Structures are given as structure tokens and as C-alpha cells.
Amino acid sequence: MFFAITVMSIVLRQLQVLILGCFMFLVSSMARKVHMNLCIGHSGKHFELRIVYKSLSRL
């Protein structure tokens, strides 16, 4: 019984890492797309988004 619990906790931890990795990848790719789209837009907005993008990439 204890063995099963240990295995389950290890599997859950691995899943958590995997999900977190996928989430971070999605967020970074979305930020990149938004950043690119905003380069075409106004310079003020572009500056705003660069700050957001930098703070996202720091995570």
C-alpha cells in the first residue's frame, strides 16, 4: 500500500512538472506573437508590451 502511494506521488510530481513546462511554453509563445504584432503597432504600445514581454521572459 505504501509503495503504491509513493509511486503515485512521484507520477503526480512528474505530471506537475510536465504541465508547468507546457504552460510556460504556451505563455512564452503567446507573448512572442503579441510582441511581434505590437511591433507593427504604435510605439507607445510597443514599449508597454516590451515591458510585459520582458517580465514574462524573466519567469
mmCIF file with all atom_site columns, C-alpha atoms in Angstrom:
data_model
loop_
_atom_site.group_PDB
_atom_site.id
_atom_site.type_symbol
_atom_site.label_atom_id
_atom_site.label_alt_id
_atom_site.label_comp_id
_atom_site.label_asym_id
_atom_site.label_entity_id
_atom_site.label_seq_id
_atom_site.pdbx_PDB_ins_code
_atom_site.Cartn_x
_atom_site.Cartn_y
_atom_site.Cartn_z
_atom_site.occupancy
_atom_site.B_iso_or_equiv
_atom_site.pdbx_formal_charge
_atom_site.auth_seq_id
_atom_site.auth_comp_id
_atom_site.auth_asym_id
_atom_site.auth_atom_id
_atom_site.pdbx_PDB_model_num
ATOM 1  C CA . MET A 1 1  ? 0.000  0.000  0.000   1.00 0.00 ? 1  MET A CA 1
ATOM 2  C CA . PHE A 1 2  ? 2.748  2.436  0.940   1.00 0.00 ? 2  PHE A CA 1
ATOM 3  C CA . PHE A 1 3  ? 4.606  1.575  -2.262  1.00 0.00 ? 3  PHE A CA 1
ATOM 4  C CA . ALA A 1 4  ? 1.566  2.462  -4.385  1.00 0.00 ? 4  ALA A CA 1
ATOM 5  C CA . ILE A 1 5  ? 1.246  5.838  -2.647  1.00 0.00 ? 5  ILE A CA 1
ATOM 6  C CA . THR A 1 6  ? 4.926  6.584  -3.247  1.00 0.00 ? 6  THR A CA 1
ATOM 7  C CA . VAL A 1 7  ? 4.650  5.698  -6.939  1.00 0.00 ? 7  VAL A CA 1
ATOM 8  C CA . MET A 1 8  ? 1.528  7.841  -7.293  1.00 0.00 ? 8  MET A CA 1
ATOM 9  C CA . SER A 1 9  ? 3.217  10.849 -5.675  1.00 0.00 ? 9  SER A CA 1
ATOM 10 C CA . ILE A 1 10 ? 6.236  10.502 -7.995  1.00 0.00 ? 10 ILE A CA 1
ATOM 11 C CA . VAL A 1 11 ? 3.971  10.243 -11.054 1.00 0.00 ? 11 VAL A CA 1
ATOM 12 C CA . LEU A 1 12 ? 1.944  13.258 -9.914  1.00 0.00 ? 12 LEU A CA 1
ATOM 13 C CA . ARG A 1 13 ? 5.099  15.290 -9.398  1.00 0.00 ? 13 ARG A CA 1
ATOM 14 C CA . GLN A 1 14 ? 6.304  14.399 -12.908 1.00 0.00 ? 14 GLN A CA 1
ATOM 15 C CA . LEU A 1 15 ? 2.914  15.378 -14.342 1.00 0.00 ? 15 LEU A CA 1
ATOM 16 C CA . GLN A 1 16 ? 3.026  18.692 -12.493 1.00 0.00 ? 16 GLN A CA 1
ATOM 17 C CA . VAL A 1 17 ? 6.441  19.495 -13.972 1.00 0.00 ? 17 VAL A CA 1
ATOM 18 C CA . LEU A 1 18 ? 5.243  18.489 -17.437 1.00 0.00 ? 18 LEU A CA 1
ATOM 19 C CA . ILE A 1 19 ? 2.073  20.605 -17.217 1.00 0.00 ? 19 ILE A CA 1
ATOM 20 C CA . LEU A 1 20 ? 4.017  23.571 -15.871 1.00 0.00 ? 20 LEU A CA 1
ATOM 21 C CA . GLY A 1 21 ? 6.522  23.250 -18.706 1.00 0.00 ? 21 GLY A CA 1
ATOM 22 C CA . CYS A 1 22 ? 3.777  23.134 -21.340 1.00 0.00 ? 22 CYS A CA 1
ATOM 23 C CA . PHE A 1 23 ? 2.039  26.114 -19.734 1.00 0.00 ? 23 PHE A CA 1
ATOM 24 C CA . MET A 1 24 ? 5.239  28.183 -19.661 1.00 0.00 ? 24 MET A CA 1
ATOM 25 C CA . PHE A 1 25 ? 5.925  27.282 -23.311 1.00 0.00 ? 25 PHE A CA 1
ATOM 26 C CA . LEU A 1 26 ? 2.414  28.371 -24.325 1.00 0.00 ? 26 LEU A CA 1
ATOM 27 C CA . VAL A 1 27 ? 2.686  31.634 -22.401 1.00 0.00 ? 27 VAL A CA 1
ATOM 28 C CA . SER A 1 28 ? 6.083  32.458 -23.899 1.00 0.00 ? 28 SER A CA 1
ATOM 29 C CA . SER A 1 29 ? 4.954  31.689 -27.460 1.00 0.00 ? 29 SER A CA 1
ATOM 30 C CA . MET A 1 30 ? 1.811  33.781 -26.954 1.00 0.00 ? 30 MET A CA 1
ATOM 31 C CA . ALA A 1 31 ? 3.906  36.635 -25.579 1.00 0.00 ? 31 ALA A CA 1
ATOM 32 C CA . ARG A 1 32 ? 6.186  36.408 -28.603 1.00 0.00 ? 32 ARG A CA 1
ATOM 33 C CA . LYS A 1 33 ? 3.219  36.550 -31.004 1.00 0.00 ? 33 LYS A CA 1
ATOM 34 C CA . VAL A 1 34 ? 1.733  39.551 -29.200 1.00 0.00 ? 34 VAL A CA 1
ATOM 35 C CA . HIS A 1 35 ? 5.154  41.211 -29.116 1.00 0.00 ? 35 HIS A CA 1
ATOM 36 C CA . MET A 1 36 ? 5.587  40.746 -32.884 1.00 0.00 ? 36 MET A CA 1
ATOM 37 C CA . ASN A 1 37 ? 2.078  42.033 -33.605 1.00 0.00 ? 37 ASN A CA 1
ATOM 38 C CA . LEU A 1 38 ? 2.752  45.084 -31.478 1.00 0.00 ? 38 LEU A CA 1
ATOM 39 C CA . CYS A 1 39 ? 5.995  45.931 -33.239 1.00 0.00 ? 39 CYS A CA 1
ATOM 40 C CA . ILE A 1 40 ? 3.746  46.878 -36.160 1.00 0.00 ? 40 ILE A CA 1
ATOM 41 C CA . GLY A 1 41 ? 1.507  48.965 -33.890 1.00 0.00 ? 41 GLY A CA 1
ATOM 42 C CA . HIS A 1 42 ? 2.112  52.270 -32.088 1.00 0.00 ? 42 HIS A CA 1
ATOM 43 C CA . SER A 1 43 ? 5.489  52.904 -30.477 1.00 0.00 ? 43 SER A CA 1
ATOM 44 C CA . GLY A 1 44 ? 3.885  53.689 -27.096 1.00 0.00 ? 44 GLY A CA 1
ATOM 45 C CA . LYS A 1 45 ? 2.005  50.414 -27.046 1.00 0.00 ? 45 LYS A CA 1
ATOM 46 C CA . HIS A 1 46 ? 5.090  48.665 -28.363 1.00 0.00 ? 46 HIS A CA 1
ATOM 47 C CA . PHE A 1 47 ? 7.092  49.995 -25.418 1.00 0.00 ? 47 PHE A CA 1
ATOM 48 C CA . GLU A 1 48 ? 4.376  48.877 -22.989 1.00 0.00 ? 48 GLU A CA 1
ATOM 49 C CA . LEU A 1 49 ? 4.395  45.388 -24.419 1.00 0.00 ? 49 LEU A CA 1
ATOM 50 C CA . ARG A 1 50 ? 8.152  45.143 -24.365 1.00 0.00 ? 50 ARG A CA 1
ATOM 51 C CA . ILE A 1 51 ? 7.989  45.631 -20.602 1.00 0.00 ? 51 ILE A CA 1
ATOM 52 C CA . VAL A 1 52 ? 5.315  42.928 -20.291 1.00 0.00 ? 52 VAL A CA 1
ATOM 53 C CA . TYR A 1 53 ? 7.312  40.615 -22.554 1.00 0.00 ? 53 TYR A CA 1
ATOM 54 C CA . LYS A 1 54 ? 10.497 41.174 -20.547 1.00 0.00 ? 54 LYS A CA 1
ATOM 55 C CA . SER A 1 55 ? 8.724  40.443 -17.269 1.00 0.00 ? 55 SER A CA 1
ATOM 56 C CA . LEU A 1 56 ? 7.206  37.276 -18.801 1.00 0.00 ? 56 LEU A CA 1
ATOM 57 C CA . SER A 1 57 ? 10.532 36.023 -20.134 1.00 0.00 ? 57 SER A CA 1
ATOM 58 C CA . ARG A 1 58 ? 12.071 36.553 -16.698 1.00 0.00 ? 58 ARG A CA 1
ATOM 59 C CA . LEU A 1 59 ? 9.732  33.934 -15.167 1.00 0.00 ? 59 LEU A CA 1
#
